[in-house]
Coordinates of C-alpha atoms in Angstrom, one line a residue:
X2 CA 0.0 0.0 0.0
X3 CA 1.0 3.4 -1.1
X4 CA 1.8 5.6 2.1
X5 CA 0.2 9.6 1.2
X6 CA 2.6 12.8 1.8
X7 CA 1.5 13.0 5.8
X8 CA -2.0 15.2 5.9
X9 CA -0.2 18.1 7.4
X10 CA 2.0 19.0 4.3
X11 CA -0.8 18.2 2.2
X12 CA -3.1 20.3 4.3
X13 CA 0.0 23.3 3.9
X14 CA -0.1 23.4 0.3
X15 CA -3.1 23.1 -0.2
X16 CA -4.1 26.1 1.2
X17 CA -1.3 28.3 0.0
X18 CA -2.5 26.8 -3.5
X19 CA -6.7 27.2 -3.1
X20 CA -6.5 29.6 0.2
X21 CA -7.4 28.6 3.8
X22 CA -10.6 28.0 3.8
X23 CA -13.0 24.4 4.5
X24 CA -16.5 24.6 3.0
X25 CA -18.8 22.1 5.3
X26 CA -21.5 19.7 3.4
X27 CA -23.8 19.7 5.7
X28 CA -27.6 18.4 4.5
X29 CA -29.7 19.9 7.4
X30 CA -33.1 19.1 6.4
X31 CA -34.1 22.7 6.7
X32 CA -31.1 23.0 3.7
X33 CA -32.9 20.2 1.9
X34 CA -36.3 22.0 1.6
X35 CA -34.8 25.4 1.3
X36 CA -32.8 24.2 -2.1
X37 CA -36.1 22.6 -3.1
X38 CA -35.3 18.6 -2.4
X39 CA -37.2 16.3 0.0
X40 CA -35.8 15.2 3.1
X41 CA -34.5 11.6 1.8
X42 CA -31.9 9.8 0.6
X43 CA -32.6 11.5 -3.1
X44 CA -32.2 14.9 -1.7
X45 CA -29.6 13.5 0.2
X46 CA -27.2 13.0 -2.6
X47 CA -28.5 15.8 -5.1
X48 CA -27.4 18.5 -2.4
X49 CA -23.8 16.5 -1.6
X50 CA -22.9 16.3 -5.2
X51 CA -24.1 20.0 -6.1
X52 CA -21.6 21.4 -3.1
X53 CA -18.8 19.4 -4.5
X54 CA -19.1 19.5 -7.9
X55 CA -19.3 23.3 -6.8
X56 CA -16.6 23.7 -4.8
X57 CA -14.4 20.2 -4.8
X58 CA -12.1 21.5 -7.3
X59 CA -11.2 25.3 -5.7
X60 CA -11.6 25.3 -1.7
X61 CA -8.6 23.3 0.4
X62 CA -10.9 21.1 2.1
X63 CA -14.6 20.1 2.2
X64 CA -16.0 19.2 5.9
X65 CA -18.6 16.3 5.3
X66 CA -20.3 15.9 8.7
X67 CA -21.6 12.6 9.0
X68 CA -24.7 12.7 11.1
X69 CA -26.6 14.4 8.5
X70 CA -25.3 10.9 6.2
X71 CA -25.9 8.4 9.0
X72 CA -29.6 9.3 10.1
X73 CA -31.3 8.3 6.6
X74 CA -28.8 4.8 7.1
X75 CA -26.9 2.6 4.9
X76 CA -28.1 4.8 2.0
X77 CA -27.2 8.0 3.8
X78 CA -23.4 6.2 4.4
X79 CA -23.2 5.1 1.0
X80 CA -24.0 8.6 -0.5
X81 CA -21.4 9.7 2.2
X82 CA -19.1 7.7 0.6
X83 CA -19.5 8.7 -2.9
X84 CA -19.1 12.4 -1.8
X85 CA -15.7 11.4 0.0
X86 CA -14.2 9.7 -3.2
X87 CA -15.4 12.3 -5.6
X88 CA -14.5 15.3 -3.2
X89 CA -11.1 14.0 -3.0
X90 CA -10.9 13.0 -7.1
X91 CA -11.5 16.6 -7.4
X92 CA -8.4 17.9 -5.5
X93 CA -10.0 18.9 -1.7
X94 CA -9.1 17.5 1.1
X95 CA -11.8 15.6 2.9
X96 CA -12.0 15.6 7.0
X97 CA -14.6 13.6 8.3
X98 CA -16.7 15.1 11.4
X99 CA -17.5 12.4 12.9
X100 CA -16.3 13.8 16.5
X101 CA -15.5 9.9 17.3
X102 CA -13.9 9.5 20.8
X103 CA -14.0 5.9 22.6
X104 CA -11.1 3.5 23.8
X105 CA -9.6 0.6 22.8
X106 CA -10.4 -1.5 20.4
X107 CA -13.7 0.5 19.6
X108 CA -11.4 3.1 18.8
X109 CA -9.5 1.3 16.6
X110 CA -12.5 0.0 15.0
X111 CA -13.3 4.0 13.9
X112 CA -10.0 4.7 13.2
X113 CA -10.3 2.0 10.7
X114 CA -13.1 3.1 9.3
X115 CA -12.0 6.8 8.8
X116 CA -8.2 6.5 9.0
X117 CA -7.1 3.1 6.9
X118 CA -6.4 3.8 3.5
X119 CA -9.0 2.0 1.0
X120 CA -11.4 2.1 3.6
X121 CA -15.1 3.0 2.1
X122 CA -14.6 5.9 4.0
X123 CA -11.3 7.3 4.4
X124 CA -10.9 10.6 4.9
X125 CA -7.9 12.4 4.9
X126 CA -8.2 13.7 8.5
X127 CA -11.6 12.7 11.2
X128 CA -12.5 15.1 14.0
X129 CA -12.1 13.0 17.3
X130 CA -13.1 14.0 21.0
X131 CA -10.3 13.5 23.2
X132 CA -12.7 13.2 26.7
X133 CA -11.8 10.1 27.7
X134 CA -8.8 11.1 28.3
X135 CA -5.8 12.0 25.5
X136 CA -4.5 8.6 25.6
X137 CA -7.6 6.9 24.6
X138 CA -7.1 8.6 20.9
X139 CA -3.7 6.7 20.3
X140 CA -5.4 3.8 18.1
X141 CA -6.4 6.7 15.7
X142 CA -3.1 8.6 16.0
X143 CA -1.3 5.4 15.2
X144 CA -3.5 4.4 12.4
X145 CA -2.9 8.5 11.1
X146 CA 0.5 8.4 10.8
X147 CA 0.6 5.3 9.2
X148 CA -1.6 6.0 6.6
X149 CA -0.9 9.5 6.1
X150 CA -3.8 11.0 7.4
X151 CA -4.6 13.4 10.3
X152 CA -6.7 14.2 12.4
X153 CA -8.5 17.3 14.7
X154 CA -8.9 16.8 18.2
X155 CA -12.1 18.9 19.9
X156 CA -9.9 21.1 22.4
X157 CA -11.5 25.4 22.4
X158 CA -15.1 24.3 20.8
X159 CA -17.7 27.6 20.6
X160 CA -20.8 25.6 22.1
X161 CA -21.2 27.7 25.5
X162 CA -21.7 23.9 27.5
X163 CA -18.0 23.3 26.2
X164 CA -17.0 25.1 28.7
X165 CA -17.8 23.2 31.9
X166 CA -15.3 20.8 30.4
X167 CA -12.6 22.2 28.5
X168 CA -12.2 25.2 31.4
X169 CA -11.8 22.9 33.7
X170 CA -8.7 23.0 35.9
X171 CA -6.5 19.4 36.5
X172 CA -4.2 18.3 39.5
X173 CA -1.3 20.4 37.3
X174 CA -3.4 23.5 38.0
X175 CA -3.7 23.6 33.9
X176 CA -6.9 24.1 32.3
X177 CA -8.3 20.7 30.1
X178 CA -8.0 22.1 26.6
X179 CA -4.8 23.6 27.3
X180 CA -3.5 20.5 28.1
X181 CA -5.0 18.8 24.9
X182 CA -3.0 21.8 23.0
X183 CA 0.4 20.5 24.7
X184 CA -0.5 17.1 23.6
X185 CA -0.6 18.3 19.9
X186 CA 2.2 20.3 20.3
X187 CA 4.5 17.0 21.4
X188 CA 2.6 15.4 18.0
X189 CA 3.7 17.9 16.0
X190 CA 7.1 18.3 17.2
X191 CA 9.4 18.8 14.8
X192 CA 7.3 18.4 11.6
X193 CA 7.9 20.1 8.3
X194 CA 5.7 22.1 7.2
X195 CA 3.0 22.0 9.5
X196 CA 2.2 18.6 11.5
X197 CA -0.9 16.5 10.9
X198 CA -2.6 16.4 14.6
X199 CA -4.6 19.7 14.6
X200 CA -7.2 21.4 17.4
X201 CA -11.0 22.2 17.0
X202 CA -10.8 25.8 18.3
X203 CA -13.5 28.2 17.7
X204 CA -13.5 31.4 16.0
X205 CA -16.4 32.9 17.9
X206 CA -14.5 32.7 21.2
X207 CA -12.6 36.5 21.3
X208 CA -9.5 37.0 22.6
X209 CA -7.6 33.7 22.8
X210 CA -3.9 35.2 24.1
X211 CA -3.9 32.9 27.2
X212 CA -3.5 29.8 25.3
X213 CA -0.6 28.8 23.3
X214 CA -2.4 27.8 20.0
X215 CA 1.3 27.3 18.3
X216 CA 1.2 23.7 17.9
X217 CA 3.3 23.6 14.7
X218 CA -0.6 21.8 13.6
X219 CA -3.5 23.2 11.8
X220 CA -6.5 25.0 13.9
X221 CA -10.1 23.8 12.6
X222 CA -12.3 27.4 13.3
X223 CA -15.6 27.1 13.1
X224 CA -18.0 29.7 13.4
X225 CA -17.3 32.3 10.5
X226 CA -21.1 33.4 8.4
X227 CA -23.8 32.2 10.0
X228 CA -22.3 31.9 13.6
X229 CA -21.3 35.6 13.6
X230 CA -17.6 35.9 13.4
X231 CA -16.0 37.3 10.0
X232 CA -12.3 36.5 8.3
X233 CA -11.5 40.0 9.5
X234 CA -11.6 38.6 13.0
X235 CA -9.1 35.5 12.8
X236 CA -5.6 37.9 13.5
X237 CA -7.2 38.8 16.3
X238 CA -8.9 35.2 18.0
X239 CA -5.4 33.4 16.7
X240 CA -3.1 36.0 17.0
X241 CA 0.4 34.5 15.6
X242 CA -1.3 31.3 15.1
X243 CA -3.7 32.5 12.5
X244 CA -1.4 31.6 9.3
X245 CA -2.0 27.5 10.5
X246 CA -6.1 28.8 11.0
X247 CA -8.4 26.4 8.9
X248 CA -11.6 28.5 8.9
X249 CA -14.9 26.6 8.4
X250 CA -17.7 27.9 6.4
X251 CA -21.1 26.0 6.3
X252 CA -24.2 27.7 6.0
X253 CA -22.7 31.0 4.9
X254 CA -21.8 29.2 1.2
X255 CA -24.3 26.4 1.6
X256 CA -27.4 29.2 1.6
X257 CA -26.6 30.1 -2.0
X258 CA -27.5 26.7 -3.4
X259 CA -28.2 25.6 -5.5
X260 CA -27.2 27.5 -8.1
X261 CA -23.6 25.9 -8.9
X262 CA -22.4 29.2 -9.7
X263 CA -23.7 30.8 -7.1
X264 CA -22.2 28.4 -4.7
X265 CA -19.0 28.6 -6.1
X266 CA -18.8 32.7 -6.2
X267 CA -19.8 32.5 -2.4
X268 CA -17.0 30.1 -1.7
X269 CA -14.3 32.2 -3.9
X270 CA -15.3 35.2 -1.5
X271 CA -15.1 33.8 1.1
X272 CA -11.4 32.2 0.8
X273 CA -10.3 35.8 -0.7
X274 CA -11.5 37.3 2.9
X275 CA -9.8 35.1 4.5
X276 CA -6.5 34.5 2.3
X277 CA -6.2 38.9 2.7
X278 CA -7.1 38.5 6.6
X279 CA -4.2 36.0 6.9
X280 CA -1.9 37.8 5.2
X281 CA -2.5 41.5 6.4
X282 CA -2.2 40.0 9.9

């Protein structure tokens, strides 16, 4: 089996080629009826394949979250797959939000799934939650950097009930999400150009300067269009970390469907935003 470039360097020129931007595919039902389709598994795939044939080709990554996939079944999953493939035969790179977090040989079992190359499903990174402690995730860091994939570990999440969690202070007197940072950080250690183990940190959140987001790993951001926050506000949220910032649009491109061409303008603007935000900063 062919090993990939690791996800990291892939993920680095990627965006210096298409920008730094992540469009999500994400098939709420109240997108389904707003582009016109019914809430099945037909609708299902029409929407999926409009946003990549859209965008596939020009954004650095598409975001495919899989509950929207999974709740019409195994024909939801299969249309996920098909997305995945064709997303990726287009040039994006594909991370699967799945959030997956569980231990042992469960989480091997979805790091298979996501993480093995020629899996049905693979993805070239998975959003994973790290709550059962760091060290449960090994299985799917192991099976990463063996395949060449990466992944993006829930640490500064913009839900307001993150908090309780994430805030909270350990033995060490350090904060939970800071600690998942360091853990990334020892990942990413040493890796040229940017390492493959990346953080869920959202761009809604304001002034971030008390955590060290310099990970030498790629920062997921969710939250820019229809959450409220703007490219003009990543400098200031990421500070020195904002060149490694993947932002995450959904709703704010996924709106204009679906018109091709009207998704695709929407996507274009938003990666210039963000591509001059980045580079002003």
């Amino acid at each position: 089996m062919t090993v990939l470039e690791p996800f990291g360097a892939r993920l680095r020129r990627a965006m210096d080629e298409r920008g730094p931007l992540c469009v999500g595919i994400d098939p709420h039902a109240s997108l389904l009826a707003q582009w016109g389709l019914n809430d099945d598994v037909a609708g299902l795939e029409r929407f999926s394949r409009t946003v990549v044939e859209a965008v596939a080709d020009r954004v650095a990554v598409l975001k495919p979250q899989s509950a929207f996939f999974e709740r019409f079944g195994s024909g939801g999953v299969a249309v996920l797959e098909k997305s995945v493939e064709e997303a990726r035969a287009a040039g994006a790179l594909v991370v699967m939000d799945a959030k997956r977090g569980d231990i042992g040989s469960t989480m091997a079992a979805y790091a298979e799934a996501f993480l093995r190359k020629g899996a049905p499903l693979f993805s070239d990174a998975l959003t994973v939650s790290p709550y059962l402690g760091y060290g449960s995730l090994k299985p799917a860091v192991d099976m990463a950097r063996e395949s060449g994939a990466g992944l993006f570990v829930l640490a500064l999440t913009s839900n307001p009930e993150g908090g309780e969690v994430q805030h909270a202070v350990g033995a060490d007197g350090r904060g939970v999400a800071a600690t998942m940072l360091a853990r990334l950080a020892a990942e990413n250690a040493g890796e040229e150009p940017l390492g493959s183990f990346g953080a869920v940190v959202g761009a809604t959140l304001g002034d971030l300067s008390s955590y060290d987001l310099n990970i030498n790993g790629p920062l997921l951001a969710p939250g820019i269009g229809a959450q409220g926050a703007t490219p003009a506000d990543l400098p200031r949220v990421f500070g020195a970390a904002v060149r490694n910032v993947v932002p995450n649009v959904s709703r704010g491109v996924l709106r204009h469907g679906p018109d091709v061409v009207a998704l695709r303008t929407a996507a274009d603007r938003f990666a210039e935003e963000v591509r001059t935000a980045v580079t002003a900063s």
